[in-house]
Short mmCIF file of C-alpha atoms and ligand atoms in Angstrom, two decimals:
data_model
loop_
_atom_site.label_atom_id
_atom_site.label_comp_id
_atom_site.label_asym_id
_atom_site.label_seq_id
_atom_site.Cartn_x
_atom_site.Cartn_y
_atom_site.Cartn_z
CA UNK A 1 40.42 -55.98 86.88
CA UNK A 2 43.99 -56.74 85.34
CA UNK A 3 46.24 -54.76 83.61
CA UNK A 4 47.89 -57.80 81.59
CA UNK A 5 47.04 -57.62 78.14
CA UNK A 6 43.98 -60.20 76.57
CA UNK A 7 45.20 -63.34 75.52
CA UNK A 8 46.01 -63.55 71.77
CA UNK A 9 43.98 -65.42 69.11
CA UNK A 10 46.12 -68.72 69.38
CA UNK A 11 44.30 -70.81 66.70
CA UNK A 12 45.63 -72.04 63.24
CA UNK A 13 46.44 -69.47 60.37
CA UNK A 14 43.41 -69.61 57.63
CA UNK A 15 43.02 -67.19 54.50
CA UNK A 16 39.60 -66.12 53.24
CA UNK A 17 38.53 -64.04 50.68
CA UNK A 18 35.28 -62.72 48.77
CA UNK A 19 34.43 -61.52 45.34
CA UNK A 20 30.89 -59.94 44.34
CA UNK A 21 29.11 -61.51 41.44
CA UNK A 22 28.21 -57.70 40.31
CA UNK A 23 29.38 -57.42 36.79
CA UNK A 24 32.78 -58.89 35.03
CA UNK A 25 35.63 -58.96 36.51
CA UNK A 26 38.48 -57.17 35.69
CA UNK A 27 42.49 -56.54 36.08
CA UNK A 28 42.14 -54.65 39.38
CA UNK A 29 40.14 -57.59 41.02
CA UNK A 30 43.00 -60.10 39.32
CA UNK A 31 45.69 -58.47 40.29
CA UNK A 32 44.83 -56.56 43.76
CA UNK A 33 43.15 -60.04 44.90
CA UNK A 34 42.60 -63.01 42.33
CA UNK A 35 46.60 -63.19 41.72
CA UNK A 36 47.16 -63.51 45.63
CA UNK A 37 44.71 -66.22 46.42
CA UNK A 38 46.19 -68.73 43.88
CA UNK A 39 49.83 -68.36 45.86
CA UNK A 40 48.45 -68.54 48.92
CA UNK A 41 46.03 -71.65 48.45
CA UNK A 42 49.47 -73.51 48.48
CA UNK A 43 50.57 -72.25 51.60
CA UNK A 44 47.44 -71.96 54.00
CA UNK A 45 44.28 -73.43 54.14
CA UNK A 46 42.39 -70.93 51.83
CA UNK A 47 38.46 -69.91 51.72
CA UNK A 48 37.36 -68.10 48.89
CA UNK A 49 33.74 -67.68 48.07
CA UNK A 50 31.25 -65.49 45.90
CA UNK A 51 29.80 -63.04 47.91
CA UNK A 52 26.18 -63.26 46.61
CA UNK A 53 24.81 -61.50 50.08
CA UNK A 54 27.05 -58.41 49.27
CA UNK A 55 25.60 -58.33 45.82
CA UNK A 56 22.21 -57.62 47.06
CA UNK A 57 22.88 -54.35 48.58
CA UNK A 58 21.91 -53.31 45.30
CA UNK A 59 19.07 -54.77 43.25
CA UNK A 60 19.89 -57.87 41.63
CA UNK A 61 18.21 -59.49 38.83
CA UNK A 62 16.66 -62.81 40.66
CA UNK A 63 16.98 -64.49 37.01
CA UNK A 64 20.99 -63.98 36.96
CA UNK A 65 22.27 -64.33 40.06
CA UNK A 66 22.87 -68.26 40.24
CA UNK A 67 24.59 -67.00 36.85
CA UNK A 68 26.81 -64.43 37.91
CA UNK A 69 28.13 -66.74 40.76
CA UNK A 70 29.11 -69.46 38.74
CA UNK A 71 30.42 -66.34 35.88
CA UNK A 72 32.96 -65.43 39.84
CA UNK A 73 33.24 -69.15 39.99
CA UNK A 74 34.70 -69.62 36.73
CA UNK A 75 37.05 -66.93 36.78
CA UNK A 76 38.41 -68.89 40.27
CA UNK A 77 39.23 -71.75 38.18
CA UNK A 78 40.61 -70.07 35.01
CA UNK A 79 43.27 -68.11 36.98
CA UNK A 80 43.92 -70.97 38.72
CA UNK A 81 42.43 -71.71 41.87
CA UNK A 82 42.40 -75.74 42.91
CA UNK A 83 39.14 -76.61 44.51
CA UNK A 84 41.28 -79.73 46.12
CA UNK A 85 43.20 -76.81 48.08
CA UNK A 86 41.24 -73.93 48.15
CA UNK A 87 37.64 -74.45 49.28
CA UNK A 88 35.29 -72.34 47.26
CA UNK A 89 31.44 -71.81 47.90
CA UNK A 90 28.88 -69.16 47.14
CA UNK A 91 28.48 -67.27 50.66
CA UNK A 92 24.56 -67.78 50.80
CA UNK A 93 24.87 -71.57 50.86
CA UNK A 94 26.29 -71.24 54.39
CA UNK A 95 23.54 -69.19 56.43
CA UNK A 96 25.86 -68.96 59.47
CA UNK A 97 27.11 -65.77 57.45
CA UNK A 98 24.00 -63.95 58.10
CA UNK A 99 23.29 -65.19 61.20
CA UNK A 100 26.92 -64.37 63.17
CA UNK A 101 26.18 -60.73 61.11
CA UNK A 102 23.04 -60.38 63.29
CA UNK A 103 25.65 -60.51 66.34
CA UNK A 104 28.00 -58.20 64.98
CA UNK A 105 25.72 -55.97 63.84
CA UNK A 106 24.89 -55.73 67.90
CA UNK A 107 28.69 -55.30 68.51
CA UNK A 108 29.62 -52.48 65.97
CA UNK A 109 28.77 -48.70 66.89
CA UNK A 110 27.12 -46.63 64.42
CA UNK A 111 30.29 -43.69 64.66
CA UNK A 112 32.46 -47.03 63.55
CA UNK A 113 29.82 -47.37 60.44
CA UNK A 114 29.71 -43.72 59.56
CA UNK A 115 33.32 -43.51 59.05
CA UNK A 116 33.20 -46.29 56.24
CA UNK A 117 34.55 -44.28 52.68
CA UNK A 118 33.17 -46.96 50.68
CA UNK A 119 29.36 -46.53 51.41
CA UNK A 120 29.76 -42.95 51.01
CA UNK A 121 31.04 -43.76 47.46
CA UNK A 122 28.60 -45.95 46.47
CA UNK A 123 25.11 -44.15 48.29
CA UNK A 124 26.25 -40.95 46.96
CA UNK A 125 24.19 -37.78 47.68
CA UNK A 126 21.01 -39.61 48.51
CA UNK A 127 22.31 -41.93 51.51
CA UNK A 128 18.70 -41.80 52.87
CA UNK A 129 17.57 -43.64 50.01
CA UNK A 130 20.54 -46.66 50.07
CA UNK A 131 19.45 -49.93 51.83
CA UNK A 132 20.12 -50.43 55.29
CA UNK A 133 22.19 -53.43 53.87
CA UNK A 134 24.27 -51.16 52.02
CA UNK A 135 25.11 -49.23 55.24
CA UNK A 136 25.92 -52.70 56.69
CA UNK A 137 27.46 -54.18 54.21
CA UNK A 138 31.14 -54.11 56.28
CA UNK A 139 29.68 -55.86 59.40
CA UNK A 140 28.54 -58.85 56.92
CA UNK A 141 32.10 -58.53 55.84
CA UNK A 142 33.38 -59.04 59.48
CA UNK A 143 30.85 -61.62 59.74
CA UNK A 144 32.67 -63.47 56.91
CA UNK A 145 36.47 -63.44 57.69
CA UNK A 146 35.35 -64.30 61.69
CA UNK A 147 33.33 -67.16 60.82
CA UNK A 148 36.35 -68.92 59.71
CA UNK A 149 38.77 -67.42 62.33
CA UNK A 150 40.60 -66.33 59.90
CA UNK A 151 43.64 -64.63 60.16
CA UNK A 152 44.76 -63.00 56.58
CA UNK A 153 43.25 -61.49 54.34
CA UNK A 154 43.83 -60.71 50.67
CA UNK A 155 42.43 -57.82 49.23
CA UNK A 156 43.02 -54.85 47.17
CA UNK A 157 43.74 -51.73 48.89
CA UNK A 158 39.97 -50.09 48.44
CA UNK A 159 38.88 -53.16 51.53
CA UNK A 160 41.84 -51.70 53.93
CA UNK A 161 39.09 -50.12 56.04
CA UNK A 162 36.80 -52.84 55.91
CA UNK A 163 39.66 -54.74 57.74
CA UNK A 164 40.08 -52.41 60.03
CA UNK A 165 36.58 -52.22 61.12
CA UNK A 166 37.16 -56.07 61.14
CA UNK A 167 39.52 -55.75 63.81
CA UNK A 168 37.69 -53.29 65.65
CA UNK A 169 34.18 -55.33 65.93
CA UNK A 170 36.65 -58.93 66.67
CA UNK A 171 38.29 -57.23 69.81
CA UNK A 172 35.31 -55.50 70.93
CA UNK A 173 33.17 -59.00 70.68
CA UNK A 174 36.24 -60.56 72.42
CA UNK A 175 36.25 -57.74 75.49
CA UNK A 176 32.53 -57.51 75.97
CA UNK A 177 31.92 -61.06 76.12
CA UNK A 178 34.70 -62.13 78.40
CA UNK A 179 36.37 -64.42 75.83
CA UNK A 180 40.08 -63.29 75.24
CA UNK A 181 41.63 -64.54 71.65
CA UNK A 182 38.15 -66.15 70.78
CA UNK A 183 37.85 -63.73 67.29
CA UNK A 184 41.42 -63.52 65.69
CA UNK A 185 42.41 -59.98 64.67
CA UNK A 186 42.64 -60.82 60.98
CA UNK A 187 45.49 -59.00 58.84
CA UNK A 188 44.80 -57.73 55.57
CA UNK A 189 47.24 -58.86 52.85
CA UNK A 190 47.40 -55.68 50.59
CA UNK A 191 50.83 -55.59 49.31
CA UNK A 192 52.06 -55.88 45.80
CA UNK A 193 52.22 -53.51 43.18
CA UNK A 194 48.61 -54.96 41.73
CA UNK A 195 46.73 -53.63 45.28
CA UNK A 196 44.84 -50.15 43.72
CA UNK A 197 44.74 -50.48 39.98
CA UNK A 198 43.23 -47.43 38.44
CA UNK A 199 41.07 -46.26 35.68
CA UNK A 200 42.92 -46.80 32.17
CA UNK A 201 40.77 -43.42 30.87
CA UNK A 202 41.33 -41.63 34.20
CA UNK A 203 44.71 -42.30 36.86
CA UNK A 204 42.51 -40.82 39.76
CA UNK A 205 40.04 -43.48 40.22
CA UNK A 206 40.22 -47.13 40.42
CA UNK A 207 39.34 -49.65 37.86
CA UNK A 208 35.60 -50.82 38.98
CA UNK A 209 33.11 -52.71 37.24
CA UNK A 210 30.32 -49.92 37.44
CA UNK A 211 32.39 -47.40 35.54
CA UNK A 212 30.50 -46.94 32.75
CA UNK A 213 33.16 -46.93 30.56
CA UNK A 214 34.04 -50.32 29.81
CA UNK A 215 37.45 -49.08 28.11
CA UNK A 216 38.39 -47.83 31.83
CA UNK A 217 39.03 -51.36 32.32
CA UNK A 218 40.08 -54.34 30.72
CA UNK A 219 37.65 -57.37 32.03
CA UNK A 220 38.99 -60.73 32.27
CA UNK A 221 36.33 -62.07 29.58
CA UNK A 222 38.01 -59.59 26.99
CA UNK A 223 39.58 -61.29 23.76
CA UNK A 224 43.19 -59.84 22.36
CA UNK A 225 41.44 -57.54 20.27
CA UNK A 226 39.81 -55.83 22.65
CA UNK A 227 42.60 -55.74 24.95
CA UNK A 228 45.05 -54.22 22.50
CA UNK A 229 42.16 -51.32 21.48
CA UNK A 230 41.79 -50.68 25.22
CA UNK A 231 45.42 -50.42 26.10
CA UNK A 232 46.15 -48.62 22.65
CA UNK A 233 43.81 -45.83 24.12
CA UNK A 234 44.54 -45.56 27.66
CA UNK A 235 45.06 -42.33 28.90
CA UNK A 236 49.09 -40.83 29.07
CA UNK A 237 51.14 -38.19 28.77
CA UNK A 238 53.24 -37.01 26.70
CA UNK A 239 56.64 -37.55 28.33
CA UNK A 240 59.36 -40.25 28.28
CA UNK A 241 59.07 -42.59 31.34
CA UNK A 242 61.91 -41.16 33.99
CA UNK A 243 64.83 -43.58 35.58
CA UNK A 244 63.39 -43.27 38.90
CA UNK A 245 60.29 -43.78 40.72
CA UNK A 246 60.18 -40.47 42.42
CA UNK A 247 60.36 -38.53 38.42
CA UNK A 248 57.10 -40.43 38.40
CA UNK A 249 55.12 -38.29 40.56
CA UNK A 250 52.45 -36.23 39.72
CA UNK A 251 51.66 -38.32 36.76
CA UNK A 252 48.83 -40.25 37.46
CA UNK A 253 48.06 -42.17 34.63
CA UNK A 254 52.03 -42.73 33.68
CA UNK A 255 51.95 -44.37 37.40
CA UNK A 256 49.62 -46.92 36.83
CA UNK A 257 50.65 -48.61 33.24
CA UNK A 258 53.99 -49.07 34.85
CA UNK A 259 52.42 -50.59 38.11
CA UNK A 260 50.39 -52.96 35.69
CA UNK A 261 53.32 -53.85 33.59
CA UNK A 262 54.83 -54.32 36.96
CA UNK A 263 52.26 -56.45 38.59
CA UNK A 264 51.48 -58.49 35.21
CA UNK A 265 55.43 -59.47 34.91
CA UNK A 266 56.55 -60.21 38.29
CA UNK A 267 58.72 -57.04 38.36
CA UNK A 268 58.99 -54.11 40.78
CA UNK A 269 58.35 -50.33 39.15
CA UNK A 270 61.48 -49.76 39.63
CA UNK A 271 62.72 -52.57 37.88
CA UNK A 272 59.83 -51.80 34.45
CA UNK A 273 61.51 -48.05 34.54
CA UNK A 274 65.34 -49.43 34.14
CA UNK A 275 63.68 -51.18 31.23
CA UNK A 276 62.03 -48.46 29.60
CA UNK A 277 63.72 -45.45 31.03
CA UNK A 278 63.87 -42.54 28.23
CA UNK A 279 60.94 -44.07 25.77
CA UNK A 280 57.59 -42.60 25.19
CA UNK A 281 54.29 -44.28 25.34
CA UNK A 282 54.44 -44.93 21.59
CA UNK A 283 56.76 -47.61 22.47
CA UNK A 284 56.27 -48.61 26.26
CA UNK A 285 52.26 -49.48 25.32
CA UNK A 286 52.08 -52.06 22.32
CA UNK A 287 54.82 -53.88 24.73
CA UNK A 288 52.08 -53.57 27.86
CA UNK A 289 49.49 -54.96 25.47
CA UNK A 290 51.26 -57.66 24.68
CA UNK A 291 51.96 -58.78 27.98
CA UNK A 292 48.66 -58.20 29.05
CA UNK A 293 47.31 -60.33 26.18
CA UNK A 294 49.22 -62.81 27.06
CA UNK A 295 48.60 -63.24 30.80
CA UNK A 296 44.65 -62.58 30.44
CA UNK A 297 43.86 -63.77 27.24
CA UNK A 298 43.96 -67.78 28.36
CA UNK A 299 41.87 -66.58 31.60
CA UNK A 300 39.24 -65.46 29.47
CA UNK A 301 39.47 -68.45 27.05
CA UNK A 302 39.41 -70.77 30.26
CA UNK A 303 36.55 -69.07 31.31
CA UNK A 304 34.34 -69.46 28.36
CA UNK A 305 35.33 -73.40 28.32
CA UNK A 306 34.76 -73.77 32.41
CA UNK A 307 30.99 -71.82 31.98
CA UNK A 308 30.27 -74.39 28.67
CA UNK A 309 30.00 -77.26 31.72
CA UNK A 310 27.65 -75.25 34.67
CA UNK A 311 27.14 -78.44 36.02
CA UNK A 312 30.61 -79.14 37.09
CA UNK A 313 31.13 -75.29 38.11
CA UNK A 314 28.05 -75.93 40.87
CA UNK A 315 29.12 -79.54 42.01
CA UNK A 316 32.45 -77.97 42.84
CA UNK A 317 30.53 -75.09 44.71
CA UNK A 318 28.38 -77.50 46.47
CA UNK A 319 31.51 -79.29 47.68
CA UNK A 320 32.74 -76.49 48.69
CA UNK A 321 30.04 -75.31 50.68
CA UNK A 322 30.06 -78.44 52.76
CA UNK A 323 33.58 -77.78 53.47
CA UNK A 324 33.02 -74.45 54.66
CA UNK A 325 29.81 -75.05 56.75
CA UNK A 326 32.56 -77.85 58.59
CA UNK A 327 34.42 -74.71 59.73
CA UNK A 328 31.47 -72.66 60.12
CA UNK A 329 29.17 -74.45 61.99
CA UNK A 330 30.89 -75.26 65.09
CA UNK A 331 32.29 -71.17 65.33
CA UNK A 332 28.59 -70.37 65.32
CA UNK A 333 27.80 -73.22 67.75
CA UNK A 334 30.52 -71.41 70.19
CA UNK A 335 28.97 -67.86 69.32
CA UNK A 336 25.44 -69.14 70.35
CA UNK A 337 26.83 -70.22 74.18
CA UNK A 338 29.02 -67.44 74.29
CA UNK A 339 26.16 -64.62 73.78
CA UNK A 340 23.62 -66.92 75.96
CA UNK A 341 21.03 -67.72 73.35
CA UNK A 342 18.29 -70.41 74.02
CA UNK A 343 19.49 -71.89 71.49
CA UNK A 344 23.35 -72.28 72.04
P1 TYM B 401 34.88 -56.63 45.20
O1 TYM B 401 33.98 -57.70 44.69
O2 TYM B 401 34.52 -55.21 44.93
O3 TYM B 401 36.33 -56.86 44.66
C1 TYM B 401 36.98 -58.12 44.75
C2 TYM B 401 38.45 -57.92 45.10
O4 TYM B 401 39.09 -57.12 44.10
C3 TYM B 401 39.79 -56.03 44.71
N1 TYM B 401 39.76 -54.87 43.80
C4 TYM B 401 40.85 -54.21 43.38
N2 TYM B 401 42.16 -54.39 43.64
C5 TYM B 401 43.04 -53.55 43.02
N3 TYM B 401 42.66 -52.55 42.18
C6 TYM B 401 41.35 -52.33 41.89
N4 TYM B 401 40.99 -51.36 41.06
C7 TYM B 401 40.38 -53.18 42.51
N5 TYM B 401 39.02 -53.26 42.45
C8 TYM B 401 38.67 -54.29 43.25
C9 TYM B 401 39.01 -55.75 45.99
O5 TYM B 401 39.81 -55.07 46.93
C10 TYM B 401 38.64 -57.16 46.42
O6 TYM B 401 39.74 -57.75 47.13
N6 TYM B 401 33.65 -56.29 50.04
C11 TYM B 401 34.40 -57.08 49.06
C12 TYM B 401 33.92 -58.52 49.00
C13 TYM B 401 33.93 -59.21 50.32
C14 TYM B 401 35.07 -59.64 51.05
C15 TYM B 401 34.55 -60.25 52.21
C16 TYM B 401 36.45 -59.56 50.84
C17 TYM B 401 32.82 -59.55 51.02
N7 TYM B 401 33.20 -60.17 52.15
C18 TYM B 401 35.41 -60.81 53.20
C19 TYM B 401 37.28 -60.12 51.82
C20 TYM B 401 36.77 -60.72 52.96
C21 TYM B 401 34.18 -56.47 47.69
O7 TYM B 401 33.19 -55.80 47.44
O8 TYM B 401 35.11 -56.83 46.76
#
């Protein structure tokens, strides 16, 4: 025994990130994660893929899925994602994601598992009824950032625990099979002012593609039209935005249409309230809808162009999924030895 501390992860810096192919997209998932990935593709070598493994937690229509991906994939390209920097694939097309999951799922504790808020969320009152991959949804997540090594994160602030858990199952694989700094401790990347958008019909819960409202969000497919009725009808209040953040409290919905004019412009809060300071909503939300017209509206227009040519959209994912099985590969190759399997 020693009582020096494990040696560090001392590998090179890598970003990965996943989005579900469970429904359309919206300004949460842009801002709290889409936004971050294009910056940081120019900085770090960046993985981003389509997490169609997630999306079977829940049933999935067989006939759509290949459809939804490329939907994900599409919305990578429109906001700008470079598949010559960033290497994008759809998670399934690289089995090692499944297969290092089996090992974590060995590593993580149950107590770890029943902590997670998000599976709570989603099984509701009848957990007994949710699929076991539902309940282990967050290990396949660890399985996915560790496959890579990677070491950041970007996500919106609803995956914070997921990362943490992350952590948790990297160290513990690291300590229990005598290989100090083999796992990075990944960081999650959750700053910004985009990193927990919330409902535009109610400021206590996030924007989410199952809310059945679809005017709680506004999707990344939706024209001007629809983005001006949806902002015209957000939920506010009926007092003047304040000079300071602080005067902001306690008004939830106020909050977030200045954190999304915020986000959308490249501003702080504080810097949309010494704008606006002493106007109502009357006049602070035809000036949100135009902004937010014209950020998303080319995204969506993008989109629709990218999806007319599904061929290109899935030789760019098969590329991609070469790249990534490069990377993955040879991790799972050193997983194999390290955990004593026959076949390592
Ligand atoms: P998903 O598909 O639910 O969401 C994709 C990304 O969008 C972010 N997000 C938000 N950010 C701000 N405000 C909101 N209202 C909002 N809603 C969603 C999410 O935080 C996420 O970054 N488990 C992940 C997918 C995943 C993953 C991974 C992510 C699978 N494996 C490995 C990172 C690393 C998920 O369900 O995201």
């Amino acid at each position: 025994m020693t009582d020096q501390a494990p040696a560090p992860y001392a590998g090179p810096q890598r970003v990965l990130s996943g989005v579900q192919p469970t429904g359309d997209l919206h300004l949460g998932n842009y801002l709290g994660a889409l936004v971050k990935f294009v910056r940081l593709q120019h900085e770090v070598p960046t993985f981003i893929f389509v997490a169609d493994l997630h999306a079977i937690t829940e049933w999935q229509d067989p006939a759509r899925l290949k459809d939804q991906v490329r939907e994900i994939t599409a919305a990578f390209l429109a906001v700008g994602l470079d598949p010559k920097l960033a290497t994008i694939f759809p998670q399934s097309a690289v089995p090692e994601h499944a297969e290092l999951a089996w090992v974590l799922n060995c590593v993580a504790r149950i107590g770890w598992l029943d902590r997670m808020t998000q599976f709570k969320d989603k099984a509701g009152k009848h957990k007994e009824r949710a699929s076991v991959g539902l309940y282990a949804y967050p290990v396949l997540q660890a399985a996915d950032i560790l496959l890579y090594k990677a070491t950041h994160v970007p996500v919106g602030e609803d995956q914070r625990q997921h990362l943490e858990l992350t952590r948790d199952i990297a160290q513990k694989f690291n300590h229990d099979f005598a290989a100090p700094g083999f796992f990075p401790l990944p960081d999650a990347l959750t700053q910004g002012p985009g990193a927990r958008v919330m409902s535009l019909r109610d400021g206590s819960v996030k924007m989410s593609k199952s809310d059945p409202s679809d005017n709680s969000r506004i999707n990344l497919t939706d024209d001007a039209d629809a983005i001006l009725q949806k902002v015209r009808k957000a939920r506010t209040d009926a007092e003047v935005l304040p000079e300071k953040l602080e005067d902001l409290a306690g008004r939830a919905e106020a909050q977030n249409l200045v954190g999304i004019y915020a986000a959308l412009s490249g501003q702080t809060a504080q810097q949309v309230l010494h704008e606006f300071a002493g106007q109502g909503f009357g006049a602070f939300k035809p000036k949100l809808a135009d902004l937010a017209v014209a950020v998303m509206g080319p995204i969506g227009a993008e989109m629709r162009r990218l999806l007319a040519d599904p061929a290109e959209i899935d030789r760019i994912l098969a590329d991609g999924a070469g790249r990534a099985r490069a990377i993955a590969a040879p991790t799972m190759a050193e997983v194999r030895k390290i955990v004593g399997f026959w076949a390592g």
